[in-house]
Amino acid sequence: VGTFHRAGVSRWVPGLKPLARLVGRRMEVRVAVSEAARETGVKSAGGEYEVLFNGVDVERFATAVPTPTDDRPTVLFLGRHEARKGLGVLLDAFAQVERPAVLWVAGDGPSSEVERRRHPESGRVKWLGLLSDEEVAARAAGADVLCAPSLRGESFGMVLLEGMAARCAVVASDLDGYRSAAGGHAELVPPGDVVALSRALGATLADVVEGIGKSGPEALKAAEAHAQGWSMEHLAECYVDVYERARQRFRARA
């Protein structure tokens, strides 16, 4: 059984395609974590794929003790600090948001130093550094909005589902993997569009204050229920079935 995660074909793929096809032919079942990953797998290695998903530890986020905040709504970024993840776009967009709010920036990476120089620690921007799994869940539970501003290469929107499980409103880039995971429960904007992201954040923060829209109680509850459908427990059940079919196919050929 092989599982494909990547979205988008890199420049090195054509040269490795013969090897990828050879390895693929030895698999009884091929699984992709999203439709975007399936398309990449077909282009890279050929064959047929079942589309499942990446499992989310829903319970960890749903039961986390929230990190305390002040009286301003809080936006959370979770991700590696590299160009592809769009942190620079988020920082520029948040700087244009006039509404009182706080941005929590978790994680680190090759672009951390540059972005911290551009947007230093302040009353509005808090650099959290690397967090433990428990701290990530606590920050998500304490935040009002989770923002995933990635520019490309996201085959699946696990971070969106984690935010939903923590009852955050979600603002994210309109990428295939994110759109599939969001299921209509997130505000999606064009990747890399600072103005559009700023407007979406401003509108979502206004909804947080008013308790309406995707930040209203019913909307947050519906998003949380949506995330439950992508839980680790559900995924494990799916993979038990996948491996059983793979076993049967192998025995039939033996």
GROMACS .gro file of C-alpha atoms in nm:
model
  254
    1VAL     CA    1   0.000   0.000   0.000
    2GLY     CA    2   0.135   0.342  -0.095
    3THR     CA    3  -0.003   0.680   0.011
    4PHE     CA    4   0.059   0.993  -0.197
    5HIS     CA    5   0.062   1.333  -0.023
    6ARG     CA    6   0.219   1.583  -0.259
    7ALA     CA    7   0.027   1.831  -0.476
    8GLY     CA    8   0.208   1.971  -0.780
    9VAL     CA    9   0.475   1.809  -0.997
   10SER     CA   10   0.831   1.924  -0.920
   11ARG     CA   11   1.094   1.972  -1.188
   12TRP     CA   12   1.275   1.653  -1.082
   13VAL     CA   13   0.972   1.431  -1.134
   14PRO     CA   14   1.009   1.367  -1.511
   15GLY     CA   15   1.355   1.219  -1.459
   16LEU     CA   16   1.233   0.988  -1.183
   17LYS     CA   17   0.909   0.888  -1.353
   18PRO     CA   18   1.037   0.546  -1.475
   19LEU     CA   19   1.146   0.456  -1.121
   20ALA     CA   20   0.819   0.587  -0.975
   21ARG     CA   21   0.618   0.378  -1.219
   22LEU     CA   22   0.826   0.068  -1.137
   23VAL     CA   23   0.770   0.112  -0.764
   24GLY     CA   24   0.403   0.187  -0.821
   25ARG     CA   25   0.348  -0.139  -1.005
   26ARG     CA   26   0.454  -0.328  -0.693
   27MET     CA   27   0.174  -0.172  -0.488
   28GLU     CA   28  -0.154  -0.355  -0.444
   29VAL     CA   29  -0.343  -0.037  -0.353
   30ARG     CA   30  -0.249   0.329  -0.403
   31VAL     CA   31  -0.407   0.593  -0.182
   32ALA     CA   32  -0.400   0.973  -0.218
   33VAL     CA   33  -0.481   1.217   0.062
   34SER     CA   34  -0.681   1.445  -0.169
   35GLU     CA   35  -0.791   1.488  -0.528
   36ALA     CA   36  -0.496   1.722  -0.583
   37ALA     CA   37  -0.256   1.454  -0.456
   38ARG     CA   38  -0.426   1.192  -0.676
   39GLU     CA   39  -0.373   1.406  -0.986
   40THR     CA   40  -0.007   1.451  -0.895
   41GLY     CA   41   0.033   1.078  -0.841
   42VAL     CA   42  -0.119   1.000  -1.181
   43LYS     CA   43   0.116   1.247  -1.353
   44SER     CA   44   0.420   1.125  -1.158
   45ALA     CA   45   0.374   0.750  -1.141
   46GLY     CA   46   0.059   0.658  -1.330
   47GLY     CA   47  -0.193   0.402  -1.203
   48GLU     CA   48  -0.520   0.429  -1.016
   49TYR     CA   49  -0.570   0.583  -0.672
   50GLU     CA   50  -0.827   0.583  -0.396
   51VAL     CA   51  -0.877   0.924  -0.236
   52LEU     CA   52  -0.891   0.922   0.144
   53PHE     CA   53  -0.754   1.202   0.367
   54ASN     CA   54  -0.501   1.288   0.638
   55GLY     CA   55  -0.640   1.206   0.979
   56VAL     CA   56  -0.684   1.488   1.230
   57ASP     CA   57  -0.641   1.443   1.605
   58VAL     CA   58  -0.977   1.607   1.662
   59GLU     CA   59  -0.996   1.516   2.029
   60ARG     CA   60  -0.670   1.697   2.112
   61PHE     CA   61  -0.803   2.024   1.971
   62ALA     CA   62  -1.161   1.986   2.091
   63THR     CA   63  -1.058   1.929   2.454
   64ALA     CA   64  -0.760   2.168   2.480
   65VAL     CA   65  -0.755   2.431   2.752
   66PRO     CA   66  -0.752   2.766   2.567
   67THR     CA   67  -0.454   2.998   2.601
   68PRO     CA   68  -0.586   3.320   2.760
   69THR     CA   69  -0.625   3.630   2.540
   70ASP     CA   70  -0.705   3.994   2.604
   71ASP     CA   71  -1.027   4.158   2.491
   72ARG     CA   72  -0.914   4.173   2.126
   73PRO     CA   73  -0.993   3.895   1.879
   74THR     CA   74  -0.693   3.678   1.793
   75VAL     CA   75  -0.569   3.537   1.461
   76LEU     CA   76  -0.339   3.231   1.464
   77PHE     CA   77  -0.084   3.118   1.204
   78LEU     CA   78   0.046   2.760   1.232
   79GLY     CA   79   0.312   2.650   0.987
   80ARG     CA   80   0.672   2.644   0.875
   81HIS     CA   81   0.817   2.985   0.799
   82GLU     CA   82   0.898   2.945   0.431
   83ALA     CA   83   0.781   3.133   0.123
   84ARG     CA   84   0.538   2.859   0.017
   85LYS     CA   85   0.337   2.890   0.340
   86GLY     CA   86   0.256   3.257   0.274
   87LEU     CA   87   0.350   3.398   0.615
   88GLY     CA   88   0.481   3.718   0.454
   89VAL     CA   89   0.149   3.765   0.278
   90LEU     CA   90  -0.038   3.723   0.605
   91LEU     CA   91   0.186   3.969   0.791
   92ASP     CA   92   0.142   4.231   0.518
   93ALA     CA   93  -0.234   4.171   0.510
   94PHE     CA   94  -0.269   4.189   0.888
   95ALA     CA   95  -0.080   4.518   0.892
   96GLN     CA   96  -0.361   4.662   0.679
   97VAL     CA   97  -0.637   4.541   0.913
   98GLU     CA   98  -0.759   4.846   1.103
   99ARG     CA   99  -0.976   4.658   1.351
  100PRO     CA  100  -0.815   4.593   1.695
  101ALA     CA  101  -0.677   4.239   1.687
  102VAL     CA  102  -0.371   4.027   1.771
  103LEU     CA  103  -0.177   3.793   1.541
  104TRP     CA  104  -0.009   3.489   1.696
  105VAL     CA  105   0.269   3.353   1.473
  106ALA     CA  106   0.373   3.000   1.567
  107GLY     CA  107   0.659   2.797   1.422
  108ASP     CA  108   0.990   2.888   1.262
  109GLY     CA  109   1.184   2.831   0.943
  110PRO     CA  110   1.420   2.984   0.688
  111SER     CA  111   1.217   3.304   0.651
  112SER     CA  112   1.165   3.369   1.023
  113GLU     CA  113   1.445   3.621   1.063
  114VAL     CA  114   1.350   3.822   0.755
  115GLU     CA  115   0.983   3.835   0.847
  116ARG     CA  116   1.056   3.930   1.207
  117ARG     CA  117   1.265   4.222   1.086
  118ARG     CA  118   0.982   4.332   0.857
  119HIS     CA  119   0.717   4.288   1.127
  120PRO     CA  120   0.881   4.299   1.473
  121GLU     CA  121   0.716   4.188   1.795
  122SER     CA  122   0.455   4.445   1.897
  123GLY     CA  123   0.126   4.483   2.073
  124ARG     CA  124  -0.043   4.340   1.764
  125VAL     CA  125   0.205   4.076   1.642
  126LYS     CA  126   0.330   3.804   1.879
  127TRP     CA  127   0.606   3.565   1.767
  128LEU     CA  128   0.558   3.235   1.953
  129GLY     CA  129   0.838   3.021   1.808
  130LEU     CA  130   0.814   2.643   1.801
  131LEU     CA  131   0.532   2.501   2.012
  132SER     CA  132   0.467   2.156   2.154
  133ASP     CA  133   0.161   1.965   2.036
  134GLU     CA  134  -0.018   2.063   2.357
  135GLU     CA  135   0.072   2.429   2.310
  136VAL     CA  136  -0.046   2.423   1.949
  137ALA     CA  137  -0.384   2.287   2.057
  138ALA     CA  138  -0.410   2.541   2.341
  139ARG     CA  139  -0.331   2.831   2.109
  140ALA     CA  140  -0.583   2.709   1.853
  141ALA     CA  141  -0.847   2.674   2.124
  142GLY     CA  142  -0.770   3.026   2.246
  143ALA     CA  143  -0.767   3.192   1.904
  144ASP     CA  144  -1.074   3.322   1.723
  145VAL     CA  145  -0.947   3.288   1.366
  146LEU     CA  146  -0.701   3.047   1.208
  147CYS     CA  147  -0.537   3.175   0.891
  148ALA     CA  148  -0.368   2.944   0.638
  149PRO     CA  149  -0.228   3.172   0.363
  150SER     CA  150  -0.024   2.914   0.168
  151LEU     CA  151   0.069   2.999  -0.190
  152ARG     CA  152   0.093   2.649  -0.343
  153GLY     CA  153   0.175   2.283  -0.286
  154GLU     CA  154  -0.097   2.199  -0.031
  155SER     CA  155  -0.250   1.864  -0.117
  156PHE     CA  156  -0.468   1.860   0.194
  157GLY     CA  157  -0.594   2.112   0.449
  158MET     CA  158  -0.517   1.943   0.781
  159VAL     CA  159  -0.444   2.275   0.952
  160LEU     CA  160  -0.789   2.401   0.848
  161LEU     CA  161  -0.957   2.101   1.007
  162GLU     CA  162  -0.750   2.142   1.323
  163GLY     CA  163  -0.872   2.501   1.344
  164MET     CA  164  -1.232   2.391   1.296
  165ALA     CA  165  -1.192   2.124   1.565
  166ALA     CA  166  -1.074   2.401   1.800
  167ARG     CA  167  -1.379   2.610   1.703
  168CYS     CA  168  -1.187   2.877   1.514
  169ALA     CA  169  -1.326   3.058   1.215
  170VAL     CA  170  -1.095   2.978   0.921
  171VAL     CA  171  -0.953   3.209   0.653
  172ALA     CA  172  -0.737   3.033   0.394
  173SER     CA  173  -0.599   3.045   0.042
  174ASP     CA  174  -0.824   2.909  -0.229
  175LEU     CA  175  -0.611   2.604  -0.314
  176ASP     CA  176  -0.752   2.270  -0.430
  177GLY     CA  177  -0.640   2.083  -0.118
  178TYR     CA  178  -0.772   2.350   0.116
  179ARG     CA  179  -1.101   2.384  -0.069
  180SER     CA  180  -1.161   2.009  -0.051
  181ALA     CA  181  -1.094   1.992   0.323
  182ALA     CA  182  -1.289   2.308   0.407
  183GLY     CA  183  -1.619   2.179   0.274
  184GLY     CA  184  -1.762   2.530   0.259
  185HIS     CA  185  -1.677   2.608   0.622
  186ALA     CA  186  -1.387   2.848   0.552
  187GLU     CA  187  -1.345   3.189   0.393
  188LEU     CA  188  -1.120   3.133   0.089
  189VAL     CA  189  -0.919   3.403  -0.089
  190PRO     CA  190  -0.684   3.403  -0.392
  191PRO     CA  191  -0.333   3.287  -0.291
  192GLY     CA  192  -0.084   3.571  -0.251
  193ASP     CA  193  -0.345   3.847  -0.268
  194VAL     CA  194  -0.260   4.075   0.024
  195VAL     CA  195  -0.559   4.306  -0.025
  196ALA     CA  196  -0.810   4.020  -0.051
  197LEU     CA  197  -0.666   3.851   0.257
  198SER     CA  198  -0.674   4.175   0.454
  199ARG     CA  199  -1.039   4.229   0.365
  200ALA     CA  200  -1.130   3.871   0.454
  201LEU     CA  201  -0.953   3.897   0.789
  202GLY     CA  202  -1.119   4.229   0.864
  203ALA     CA  203  -1.464   4.092   0.783
  204THR     CA  204  -1.405   3.774   0.982
  205LEU     CA  205  -1.279   3.967   1.284
  206ALA     CA  206  -1.590   4.185   1.267
  207ASP     CA  207  -1.798   3.867   1.266
  208VAL     CA  208  -1.605   3.743   1.570
  209VAL     CA  209  -1.701   4.055   1.763
  210GLU     CA  210  -2.065   4.030   1.655
  211GLY     CA  211  -2.084   3.649   1.681
  212ILE     CA  212  -2.227   3.615   1.331
  213GLY     CA  213  -2.139   3.461   0.994
  214LYS     CA  214  -1.876   3.185   1.001
  215SER     CA  215  -1.789   3.305   1.351
  216GLY     CA  216  -2.140   3.252   1.483
  217PRO     CA  217  -2.210   2.967   1.728
  218GLU     CA  218  -2.403   2.753   1.481
  219ALA     CA  219  -2.145   2.798   1.206
  220LEU     CA  220  -1.859   2.706   1.441
  221LYS     CA  221  -2.051   2.403   1.563
  222ALA     CA  222  -2.115   2.289   1.206
  223ALA     CA  223  -1.746   2.333   1.118
  224GLU     CA  224  -1.644   2.133   1.422
  225ALA     CA  225  -1.881   1.853   1.320
  226HIS     CA  226  -1.731   1.863   0.969
  227ALA     CA  227  -1.382   1.817   1.119
  228GLN     CA  228  -1.504   1.512   1.311
  229GLY     CA  229  -1.559   1.336   0.978
  230TRP     CA  230  -1.182   1.357   0.914
  231SER     CA  231  -1.075   1.213   1.249
  232MET     CA  232  -0.787   0.969   1.302
  233GLU     CA  233  -1.036   0.708   1.419
  234HIS     CA  234  -1.235   0.730   1.097
  235LEU     CA  235  -0.918   0.719   0.887
  236ALA     CA  236  -0.792   0.412   1.073
  237GLU     CA  237  -1.112   0.229   0.988
  238CYS     CA  238  -1.065   0.318   0.621
  239TYR     CA  239  -0.706   0.191   0.618
  240VAL     CA  240  -0.801  -0.138   0.783
  241ASP     CA  241  -1.026  -0.196   0.482
  242VAL     CA  242  -0.750  -0.085   0.239
  243TYR     CA  243  -0.493  -0.326   0.385
  244GLU     CA  244  -0.740  -0.612   0.391
  245ARG     CA  245  -0.809  -0.563   0.020
  246ALA     CA  246  -0.436  -0.535  -0.049
  247ARG     CA  247  -0.379  -0.862   0.136
  248GLN     CA  248  -0.650  -1.037  -0.061
  249ARG     CA  249  -0.512  -0.913  -0.392
  250PHE     CA  250  -0.160  -1.024  -0.304
  251ARG     CA  251  -0.280  -1.373  -0.203
  252ALA     CA  252  -0.481  -1.401  -0.524
  253ARG     CA  253  -0.165  -1.335  -0.728
  254ALA     CA  254   0.061  -1.559  -0.520
   0.00000   0.00000   0.00000
